[in-house]
PDB file of C-alpha atoms and ligand atoms in Angstrom:
ATOM      1  CA  UNK A   1       0.000   0.000   0.000  1.00  0.00           C
ATOM      2  CA  UNK A   2       1.194   3.513  -0.813  1.00  0.00           C
ATOM      3  CA  UNK A   3       2.118   5.387   2.397  1.00  0.00           C
ATOM      4  CA  UNK A   4      -0.100   8.381   3.139  1.00  0.00           C
ATOM      5  CA  UNK A   5       1.715  11.697   3.574  1.00  0.00           C
ATOM      6  CA  UNK A   6      -1.341  13.747   2.658  1.00  0.00           C
ATOM      7  CA  UNK A   7      -2.436  16.318   5.261  1.00  0.00           C
ATOM      8  CA  UNK A   8      -5.663  17.348   3.537  1.00  0.00           C
ATOM      9  CA  UNK A   9      -8.482  17.863   6.043  1.00  0.00           C
ATOM     10  CA  UNK A  10      -6.046  18.304   8.947  1.00  0.00           C
ATOM     11  CA  UNK A  11      -5.540  21.504  10.887  1.00  0.00           C
ATOM     12  CA  UNK A  12      -1.979  22.250  12.017  1.00  0.00           C
ATOM     13  CA  UNK A  13      -0.837  24.774  14.616  1.00  0.00           C
ATOM     14  CA  UNK A  14       2.830  25.801  14.417  1.00  0.00           C
ATOM     15  CA  UNK A  15       4.109  27.993  17.259  1.00  0.00           C
ATOM     16  CA  UNK A  16       6.765  30.602  16.504  1.00  0.00           C
ATOM     17  CA  UNK A  17       5.926  30.369  12.809  1.00  0.00           C
ATOM     18  CA  UNK A  18       6.568  34.009  11.898  1.00  0.00           C
ATOM     19  CA  UNK A  19      10.087  33.315  10.582  1.00  0.00           C
ATOM     20  CA  UNK A  20      12.931  30.829  10.331  1.00  0.00           C
ATOM     21  CA  UNK A  21      12.512  27.093  10.825  1.00  0.00           C
ATOM     22  CA  UNK A  22       8.949  27.423  12.118  1.00  0.00           C
ATOM     23  CA  UNK A  23       7.910  29.216   8.965  1.00  0.00           C
ATOM     24  CA  UNK A  24       9.637  26.687   6.705  1.00  0.00           C
ATOM     25  CA  UNK A  25       7.958  23.745   8.463  1.00  0.00           C
ATOM     26  CA  UNK A  26       4.585  25.506   8.482  1.00  0.00           C
ATOM     27  CA  UNK A  27       4.817  26.107   4.734  1.00  0.00           C
ATOM     28  CA  UNK A  28       5.687  22.452   4.123  1.00  0.00           C
ATOM     29  CA  UNK A  29       2.631  21.335   6.114  1.00  0.00           C
ATOM     30  CA  UNK A  30       0.357  23.745   4.254  1.00  0.00           C
ATOM     31  CA  UNK A  31       1.735  22.717   0.853  1.00  0.00           C
ATOM     32  CA  UNK A  32       0.995  19.103   1.848  1.00  0.00           C
ATOM     33  CA  UNK A  33      -2.648  20.011   2.388  1.00  0.00           C
ATOM     34  CA  UNK A  34      -2.920  21.135   6.014  1.00  0.00           C
ATOM     35  CA  UNK A  35      -5.136  23.997   7.079  1.00  0.00           C
ATOM     36  CA  UNK A  36      -2.515  26.235   8.725  1.00  0.00           C
ATOM     37  CA  UNK A  37      -2.707  28.144  12.005  1.00  0.00           C
ATOM     38  CA  UNK A  38       0.387  30.115  12.961  1.00  0.00           C
ATOM     39  CA  UNK A  39       1.333  31.542  16.336  1.00  0.00           C
ATOM     40  CA  UNK A  40       3.641  34.444  17.059  1.00  0.00           C
ATOM     41  CA  UNK A  41       3.896  37.029  19.799  1.00  0.00           C
ATOM     42  CA  UNK A  42       5.126  40.208  18.065  1.00  0.00           C
ATOM     43  CA  UNK A  43       2.429  42.010  16.032  1.00  0.00           C
ATOM     44  CA  UNK A  44       4.877  43.526  13.511  1.00  0.00           C
ATOM     45  CA  UNK A  45       6.549  40.138  12.884  1.00  0.00           C
ATOM     46  CA  UNK A  46       3.136  38.557  12.469  1.00  0.00           C
ATOM     47  CA  UNK A  47       2.113  41.162   9.906  1.00  0.00           C
ATOM     48  CA  UNK A  48       5.273  40.559   7.874  1.00  0.00           C
ATOM     49  CA  UNK A  49       4.805  36.796   8.167  1.00  0.00           C
ATOM     50  CA  UNK A  50       1.188  37.024   7.019  1.00  0.00           C
ATOM     51  CA  UNK A  51       2.332  38.840   3.901  1.00  0.00           C
ATOM     52  CA  UNK A  52       5.110  36.313   3.310  1.00  0.00           C
ATOM     53  CA  UNK A  53       2.733  33.319   3.498  1.00  0.00           C
ATOM     54  CA  UNK A  54       0.125  35.075   1.385  1.00  0.00           C
ATOM     55  CA  UNK A  55       2.705  35.901  -1.302  1.00  0.00           C
ATOM     56  CA  UNK A  56       3.682  32.220  -1.306  1.00  0.00           C
ATOM     57  CA  UNK A  57       0.027  31.391  -2.030  1.00  0.00           C
ATOM     58  CA  UNK A  58      -0.543  29.938   1.440  1.00  0.00           C
ATOM     59  CA  UNK A  59      -3.650  30.782   3.427  1.00  0.00           C
ATOM     60  CA  UNK A  60      -2.890  31.178   7.149  1.00  0.00           C
ATOM     61  CA  UNK A  61      -4.862  31.816  10.308  1.00  0.00           C
ATOM     62  CA  UNK A  62      -2.639  34.011  12.512  1.00  0.00           C
ATOM     63  CA  UNK A  63      -2.958  34.018  16.316  1.00  0.00           C
ATOM     64  CA  UNK A  64      -0.861  36.181  18.614  1.00  0.00           C
ATOM     65  CA  UNK A  65      -0.251  34.747  22.078  1.00  0.00           C
ATOM     66  CA  UNK A  66       2.548  34.027  24.508  1.00  0.00           C
ATOM     67  CA  UNK A  67       3.133  30.255  24.626  1.00  0.00           C
ATOM     68  CA  UNK A  68       4.490  30.394  28.182  1.00  0.00           C
ATOM     69  CA  UNK A  69       1.306  31.968  29.581  1.00  0.00           C
ATOM     70  CA  UNK A  70      -1.098  29.106  30.263  1.00  0.00           C
ATOM     71  CA  UNK A  71      -4.161  31.327  30.488  1.00  0.00           C
ATOM     72  CA  UNK A  72      -3.380  32.919  27.127  1.00  0.00           C
ATOM     73  CA  UNK A  73      -2.685  29.472  25.664  1.00  0.00           C
ATOM     74  CA  UNK A  74      -5.972  28.037  26.932  1.00  0.00           C
ATOM     75  CA  UNK A  75      -7.990  30.996  25.658  1.00  0.00           C
ATOM     76  CA  UNK A  76      -6.247  31.111  22.298  1.00  0.00           C
ATOM     77  CA  UNK A  77      -6.564  27.385  21.623  1.00  0.00           C
ATOM     78  CA  UNK A  78     -10.274  27.569  22.462  1.00  0.00           C
ATOM     79  CA  UNK A  79     -10.587  30.473  20.053  1.00  0.00           C
ATOM     80  CA  UNK A  80      -8.710  28.582  17.316  1.00  0.00           C
ATOM     81  CA  UNK A  81     -10.944  25.552  17.851  1.00  0.00           C
ATOM     82  CA  UNK A  82     -14.125  27.555  17.440  1.00  0.00           C
ATOM     83  CA  UNK A  83     -12.922  29.891  14.672  1.00  0.00           C
ATOM     84  CA  UNK A  84     -10.785  27.519  12.577  1.00  0.00           C
ATOM     85  CA  UNK A  85     -11.447  24.008  13.855  1.00  0.00           C
ATOM     86  CA  UNK A  86      -9.935  21.388  16.116  1.00  0.00           C
ATOM     87  CA  UNK A  87      -6.160  20.941  15.956  1.00  0.00           C
ATOM     88  CA  UNK A  88      -4.865  17.653  14.514  1.00  0.00           C
ATOM     89  CA  UNK A  89      -1.186  18.573  14.343  1.00  0.00           C
ATOM     90  CA  UNK A  90       0.791  20.670  16.817  1.00  0.00           C
ATOM     91  CA  UNK A  91       4.368  21.769  16.168  1.00  0.00           C
ATOM     92  CA  UNK A  92       6.012  23.196  19.300  1.00  0.00           C
ATOM     93  CA  UNK A  93       8.620  25.318  17.599  1.00  0.00           C
ATOM     94  CA  UNK A  94       8.651  28.645  19.479  1.00  0.00           C
ATOM     95  CA  UNK A  95      11.941  28.965  21.331  1.00  0.00           C
ATOM     96  CA  UNK A  96      14.580  31.298  22.640  1.00  0.00           C
ATOM     97  CA  UNK A  97      18.369  31.156  22.960  1.00  0.00           C
ATOM     98  CA  UNK A  98      20.783  33.165  25.043  1.00  0.00           C
ATOM     99  CA  UNK A  99      24.506  32.710  24.531  1.00  0.00           C
ATOM    100  CA  UNK A 100      26.205  33.582  27.832  1.00  0.00           C
ATOM    101  CA  UNK A 101      28.953  31.654  29.675  1.00  0.00           C
ATOM    102  CA  UNK A 102      27.485  29.660  32.588  1.00  0.00           C
ATOM    103  CA  UNK A 103      29.545  31.576  35.150  1.00  0.00           C
ATOM    104  CA  UNK A 104      27.951  34.834  34.007  1.00  0.00           C
ATOM    105  CA  UNK A 105      24.435  33.538  33.429  1.00  0.00           C
ATOM    106  CA  UNK A 106      21.816  35.257  35.538  1.00  0.00           C
ATOM    107  CA  UNK A 107      19.449  32.695  37.143  1.00  0.00           C
ATOM    108  CA  UNK A 108      16.437  34.727  36.072  1.00  0.00           C
ATOM    109  CA  UNK A 109      17.592  34.511  32.425  1.00  0.00           C
ATOM    110  CA  UNK A 110      18.199  30.783  32.883  1.00  0.00           C
ATOM    111  CA  UNK A 111      14.615  30.392  34.156  1.00  0.00           C
ATOM    112  CA  UNK A 112      13.236  32.421  31.259  1.00  0.00           C
ATOM    113  CA  UNK A 113      14.882  30.130  28.682  1.00  0.00           C
ATOM    114  CA  UNK A 114      13.596  27.003  30.467  1.00  0.00           C
ATOM    115  CA  UNK A 115      10.148  28.574  30.607  1.00  0.00           C
ATOM    116  CA  UNK A 116       9.958  29.299  26.868  1.00  0.00           C
ATOM    117  CA  UNK A 117      11.856  26.281  25.520  1.00  0.00           C
ATOM    118  CA  UNK A 118      10.631  23.551  27.885  1.00  0.00           C
ATOM    119  CA  UNK A 119       7.623  24.603  29.968  1.00  0.00           C
ATOM    120  CA  UNK A 120       5.791  26.162  26.999  1.00  0.00           C
ATOM    121  CA  UNK A 121       5.750  22.981  24.882  1.00  0.00           C
ATOM    122  CA  UNK A 122       4.297  21.242  27.927  1.00  0.00           C
ATOM    123  CA  UNK A 123       1.579  23.879  28.377  1.00  0.00           C
ATOM    124  CA  UNK A 124       0.545  23.935  24.711  1.00  0.00           C
ATOM    125  CA  UNK A 125       0.724  20.144  24.319  1.00  0.00           C
ATOM    126  CA  UNK A 126      -1.401  19.541  27.398  1.00  0.00           C
ATOM    127  CA  UNK A 127      -4.143  21.889  26.175  1.00  0.00           C
ATOM    128  CA  UNK A 128      -4.147  20.535  22.623  1.00  0.00           C
ATOM    129  CA  UNK A 129      -3.980  16.887  23.763  1.00  0.00           C
ATOM    130  CA  UNK A 130      -7.075  17.336  25.952  1.00  0.00           C
ATOM    131  CA  UNK A 131      -9.097  18.221  22.856  1.00  0.00           C
ATOM    132  CA  UNK A 132      -7.473  15.493  20.763  1.00  0.00           C
ATOM    133  CA  UNK A 133      -8.390  12.943  23.420  1.00  0.00           C
ATOM    134  CA  UNK A 134     -12.003  14.063  23.728  1.00  0.00           C
ATOM    135  CA  UNK A 135     -12.444  13.999  19.927  1.00  0.00           C
ATOM    136  CA  UNK A 136     -11.057  10.428  19.810  1.00  0.00           C
ATOM    137  CA  UNK A 137      -9.366  11.044  16.459  1.00  0.00           C
ATOM    138  CA  UNK A 138      -5.758  10.885  17.582  1.00  0.00           C
ATOM    139  CA  UNK A 139      -3.226  13.530  16.664  1.00  0.00           C
ATOM    140  CA  UNK A 140       0.372  14.484  16.118  1.00  0.00           C
ATOM    141  CA  UNK A 141       2.634  16.515  18.354  1.00  0.00           C
ATOM    142  CA  UNK A 142       6.084  17.477  17.098  1.00  0.00           C
ATOM    143  CA  UNK A 143       8.589  19.097  19.457  1.00  0.00           C
ATOM    144  CA  UNK A 144      11.463  21.027  17.947  1.00  0.00           C
ATOM    145  CA  UNK A 145      14.565  19.832  19.753  1.00  0.00           C
ATOM    146  CA  UNK A 146      18.186  20.685  18.881  1.00  0.00           C
ATOM    147  CA  UNK A 147      21.750  19.385  18.641  1.00  0.00           C
ATOM    148  CA  UNK A 148      21.755  20.645  22.208  1.00  0.00           C
ATOM    149  CA  UNK A 149      19.287  17.872  23.119  1.00  0.00           C
ATOM    150  CA  UNK A 150      22.395  15.635  22.869  1.00  0.00           C
ATOM    151  CA  UNK A 151      25.499  17.813  23.064  1.00  0.00           C
ATOM    152  CA  UNK A 152      26.826  20.618  25.197  1.00  0.00           C
ATOM    153  CA  UNK A 153      28.491  23.757  23.910  1.00  0.00           C
ATOM    154  CA  UNK A 154      30.104  26.803  25.490  1.00  0.00           C
ATOM    155  CA  UNK A 155      27.601  29.578  26.375  1.00  0.00           C
ATOM    156  CA  UNK A 156      24.296  27.700  25.940  1.00  0.00           C
ATOM    157  CA  UNK A 157      23.709  26.073  29.357  1.00  0.00           C
ATOM    158  CA  UNK A 158      20.038  27.003  29.725  1.00  0.00           C
ATOM    159  CA  UNK A 159      19.206  26.252  26.098  1.00  0.00           C
ATOM    160  CA  UNK A 160      20.914  22.835  26.289  1.00  0.00           C
ATOM    161  CA  UNK A 161      19.198  22.016  29.580  1.00  0.00           C
ATOM    162  CA  UNK A 162      15.829  22.956  28.078  1.00  0.00           C
ATOM    163  CA  UNK A 163      16.357  21.097  24.797  1.00  0.00           C
ATOM    164  CA  UNK A 164      17.653  17.995  26.594  1.00  0.00           C
ATOM    165  CA  UNK A 165      14.546  18.228  28.760  1.00  0.00           C
ATOM    166  CA  UNK A 166      12.358  18.612  25.687  1.00  0.00           C
ATOM    167  CA  UNK A 167      13.693  15.319  24.313  1.00  0.00           C
ATOM    168  CA  UNK A 168      12.628  13.583  27.544  1.00  0.00           C
ATOM    169  CA  UNK A 169       9.304  15.426  27.598  1.00  0.00           C
ATOM    170  CA  UNK A 170       8.770  14.043  24.075  1.00  0.00           C
ATOM    171  CA  UNK A 171       9.387  10.479  25.273  1.00  0.00           C
ATOM    172  CA  UNK A 172       7.235  10.941  28.332  1.00  0.00           C
ATOM    173  CA  UNK A 173       4.238  12.456  26.541  1.00  0.00           C
ATOM    174  CA  UNK A 174       4.599   9.779  23.844  1.00  0.00           C
ATOM    175  CA  UNK A 175       4.387   7.184  26.608  1.00  0.00           C
ATOM    176  CA  UNK A 176       1.302   8.666  28.250  1.00  0.00           C
ATOM    177  CA  UNK A 177      -0.661   9.522  25.107  1.00  0.00           C
ATOM    178  CA  UNK A 178       0.130   6.678  22.672  1.00  0.00           C
ATOM    179  CA  UNK A 179      -3.024   4.895  23.862  1.00  0.00           C
ATOM    180  CA  UNK A 180      -5.076   7.808  22.505  1.00  0.00           C
ATOM    181  CA  UNK A 181      -3.435   7.410  19.097  1.00  0.00           C
ATOM    182  CA  UNK A 182      -1.466  10.602  19.656  1.00  0.00           C
ATOM    183  CA  UNK A 183       2.102  10.324  18.387  1.00  0.00           C
ATOM    184  CA  UNK A 184       4.535  12.658  20.094  1.00  0.00           C
ATOM    185  CA  UNK A 185       7.895  12.940  18.347  1.00  0.00           C
ATOM    186  CA  UNK A 186      10.691  15.431  17.928  1.00  0.00           C
ATOM    187  CA  UNK A 187      12.783  16.960  15.200  1.00  0.00           C
ATOM    188  CA  UNK A 188      16.358  17.860  16.092  1.00  0.00           C
ATOM    189  CA  UNK A 189      17.681  20.400  13.612  1.00  0.00           C
ATOM    190  CA  UNK A 190      21.436  20.631  13.246  1.00  0.00           C
ATOM    191  CA  UNK A 191      22.970  23.991  12.377  1.00  0.00           C
ATOM    192  CA  UNK A 192      20.660  25.922  10.078  1.00  0.00           C
ATOM    193  CA  UNK A 193      20.994  29.232   8.287  1.00  0.00           C
ATOM    194  CA  UNK A 194      18.395  31.335  10.130  1.00  0.00           C
ATOM    195  CA  UNK A 195      18.284  34.642  12.005  1.00  0.00           C
ATOM    196  CA  UNK A 196      18.909  32.714  15.222  1.00  0.00           C
ATOM    197  CA  UNK A 197      22.339  31.568  13.998  1.00  0.00           C
ATOM    198  CA  UNK A 198      23.138  34.795  12.118  1.00  0.00           C
ATOM    199  CA  UNK A 199      25.537  36.054  14.851  1.00  0.00           C
ATOM    200  CA  UNK A 200      27.636  32.853  14.635  1.00  0.00           C
ATOM    201  CA  UNK A 201      27.322  32.278  10.890  1.00  0.00           C
ATOM    202  CA  UNK A 202      29.347  35.258   9.659  1.00  0.00           C
ATOM    203  CA  UNK A 203      31.976  34.473   7.012  1.00  0.00           C
ATOM    204  CA  UNK A 204      35.392  34.259   8.632  1.00  0.00           C
ATOM    205  CA  UNK A 205      33.878  33.834  12.133  1.00  0.00           C
ATOM    206  CA  UNK A 206      35.647  30.779  13.645  1.00  0.00           C
ATOM    207  CA  UNK A 207      32.304  29.183  14.529  1.00  0.00           C
ATOM    208  CA  UNK A 208      31.143  29.348  10.910  1.00  0.00           C
ATOM    209  CA  UNK A 209      34.231  27.420   9.711  1.00  0.00           C
ATOM    210  CA  UNK A 210      33.956  25.061  12.678  1.00  0.00           C
ATOM    211  CA  UNK A 211      30.364  24.097  11.798  1.00  0.00           C
ATOM    212  CA  UNK A 212      31.114  23.551   8.143  1.00  0.00           C
ATOM    213  CA  UNK A 213      34.071  21.343   9.112  1.00  0.00           C
ATOM    214  CA  UNK A 214      32.115  19.540  11.820  1.00  0.00           C
ATOM    215  CA  UNK A 215      29.190  18.704   9.486  1.00  0.00           C
ATOM    216  CA  UNK A 216      29.835  15.722   7.177  1.00  0.00           C
ATOM    217  CA  UNK A 217      27.519  17.303   4.582  1.00  0.00           C
ATOM    218  CA  UNK A 218      29.876  20.315   4.662  1.00  0.00           C
ATOM    219  CA  UNK A 219      27.260  23.058   4.858  1.00  0.00           C
ATOM    220  CA  UNK A 220      24.689  24.807   7.019  1.00  0.00           C
ATOM    221  CA  UNK A 221      21.164  23.449   6.697  1.00  0.00           C
ATOM    222  CA  UNK A 222      18.565  25.377   4.724  1.00  0.00           C
ATOM    223  CA  UNK A 223      15.204  25.791   6.479  1.00  0.00           C
ATOM    224  CA  UNK A 224      13.608  23.856   3.583  1.00  0.00           C
ATOM    225  CA  UNK A 225      15.663  20.805   4.623  1.00  0.00           C
ATOM    226  CA  UNK A 226      13.163  20.343   7.482  1.00  0.00           C
ATOM    227  CA  UNK A 227      10.003  20.197   5.370  1.00  0.00           C
ATOM    228  CA  UNK A 228      10.070  16.481   4.604  1.00  0.00           C
ATOM    229  CA  UNK A 229      10.470  15.285   8.161  1.00  0.00           C
ATOM    230  CA  UNK A 230       7.816  17.714   9.435  1.00  0.00           C
ATOM    231  CA  UNK A 231       5.310  16.384   6.902  1.00  0.00           C
ATOM    232  CA  UNK A 232       6.284  12.786   7.669  1.00  0.00           C
ATOM    233  CA  UNK A 233       5.816  13.183  11.439  1.00  0.00           C
ATOM    234  CA  UNK A 234       2.533  15.048  10.869  1.00  0.00           C
ATOM    235  CA  UNK A 235       1.124  12.384   8.555  1.00  0.00           C
ATOM    236  CA  UNK A 236      -0.361   8.899   8.833  1.00  0.00           C
ATOM    237  CA  UNK A 237       2.900   7.522   7.472  1.00  0.00           C
ATOM    238  CA  UNK A 238       4.351   7.869  10.995  1.00  0.00           C
ATOM    239  CA  UNK A 239       1.413   6.381  12.958  1.00  0.00           C
ATOM    240  CA  UNK A 240       3.583   3.768  14.726  1.00  0.00           C
ATOM    241  CA  UNK A 241       6.466   6.101  15.577  1.00  0.00           C
ATOM    242  CA  UNK A 242       6.276   7.207  19.198  1.00  0.00           C
ATOM    243  CA  UNK A 243       8.752   9.242  21.202  1.00  0.00           C
ATOM    244  CA  UNK A 244      11.545   9.498  18.645  1.00  0.00           C
ATOM    245  CA  UNK A 245      13.667  12.505  17.877  1.00  0.00           C
ATOM    246  CA  UNK A 246      14.742  12.594  14.226  1.00  0.00           C
ATOM    247  CA  UNK A 247      17.917  14.603  13.785  1.00  0.00           C
ATOM    248  CA  UNK A 248      18.282  16.576  10.582  1.00  0.00           C
ATOM    249  CA  UNK A 249      21.887  17.611  10.961  1.00  0.00           C
ATOM    250  CA  UNK A 250      23.913  16.752   7.851  1.00  0.00           C
ATOM    251  CA  UNK A 251      25.552  13.986   9.910  1.00  0.00           C
ATOM    252  CA  UNK A 252      26.896  15.921  12.920  1.00  0.00           C
ATOM    253  CA  UNK A 253      25.691  13.397  15.498  1.00  0.00           C
ATOM    254  CA  UNK A 254      26.941  10.475  13.413  1.00  0.00           C
ATOM    255  CA  UNK A 255      30.564  11.454  13.709  1.00  0.00           C
ATOM    256  CA  UNK A 256      33.287  12.384  16.173  1.00  0.00           C
ATOM    257  CA  UNK A 257      34.607  14.915  13.654  1.00  0.00           C
ATOM    258  CA  UNK A 258      38.033  15.147  12.061  1.00  0.00           C
ATOM    259  CA  UNK A 259      41.417  16.554  13.000  1.00  0.00           C
ATOM    260  CA  UNK A 260      41.854  20.291  12.634  1.00  0.00           C
ATOM    261  CA  UNK A 261      42.964  21.296   9.152  1.00  0.00           C
ATOM    262  CA  UNK A 262      41.706  18.179   7.309  1.00  0.00           C
TER     263      UNK A 262
HETATM  264  C1  LIG B   1      24.131  27.340  19.449  1.00  0.00           C
HETATM  265  C2  LIG B   1      22.681  26.842  19.446  1.00  0.00           C
HETATM  266  C3  LIG B   1      21.804  27.142  18.258  1.00  0.00           C
HETATM  267  C4  LIG B   1      21.610  26.137  17.137  1.00  0.00           C
HETATM  268  C5  LIG B   1      20.801  24.910  17.195  1.00  0.00           C
HETATM  269  C6  LIG B   1      21.624  23.645  17.043  1.00  0.00           C
HETATM  270  O1  LIG B   1      24.991  26.484  19.296  1.00  0.00           O
HETATM  271  O2  LIG B   1      24.388  28.521  19.642  1.00  0.00           O
HETATM  272  O3  LIG B   1      22.674  25.553  19.692  1.00  0.00           O
HETATM  273  O4  LIG B   1      22.312  28.262  17.676  1.00  0.00           O
HETATM  274  O5  LIG B   1      20.952  26.801  16.120  1.00  0.00           O
HETATM  275  O6  LIG B   1      19.852  24.823  18.169  1.00  0.00           O
HETATM  276  O7  LIG B   1      20.809  22.546  16.930  1.00  0.00           O
HETATM  277 CA1  LIG B   2      38.622  23.208   7.027  1.00  0.00          CA
END
């Protein structure tokens, strides 16, 4: 039988979909047939995003809310459900990074990163799963993890702690909700060319050369490189995949790397 990757008739909510990887994944879902709801929290970014999607021929339903505020999340999801329809696919993509050495990291900043990158996916997933369970039609939850779900790096202690936690949250929610035919999985992007990595991607910057050397594929990822896996994990083709994180990293996690200069 031909595997079914078609998302027609499904409604997808992608958080943090006003730019970058979230936008690329959201477009891939919409182009595969999904009815697309996007979340953001900055009105001006949302306006620009709306224009971007519209110019790409994609119809979107934009909703502004803060994913770490459970009251706002509950109200907004209820609004989406009544105005657009029940959510079949949730992509927890909204996230934040702060690059500060651990010795200088302010605990309140550390908490803020954990709140956005780890607590928020919990809050949004819980609310969306409650509706999925009462509808009895299953669903898909996709958490956007990171290389930092597996590896440490100088300056990203809070981000790595949150993304490592998000991998385990993925496994745990997959465990609890598999019986409702809800598949919870993750995507772990490697190093991608987005605004988020712009400060470390400058030509001649040692980190830029380091990443290209460290990646067997020899390049930064393009946001479009994530489309296929997002569609796969959102579709019926992945109905027996529970609690996995699929890394899309050009081979970084497959290798120890190579000696300097080779
Ligand atoms: C860093 C961060 C991010 C990466 C990404 C890697 O190293 O500064 O990890 O910038 O984009 O999350 O998967
Ligand atoms: Ca080199």
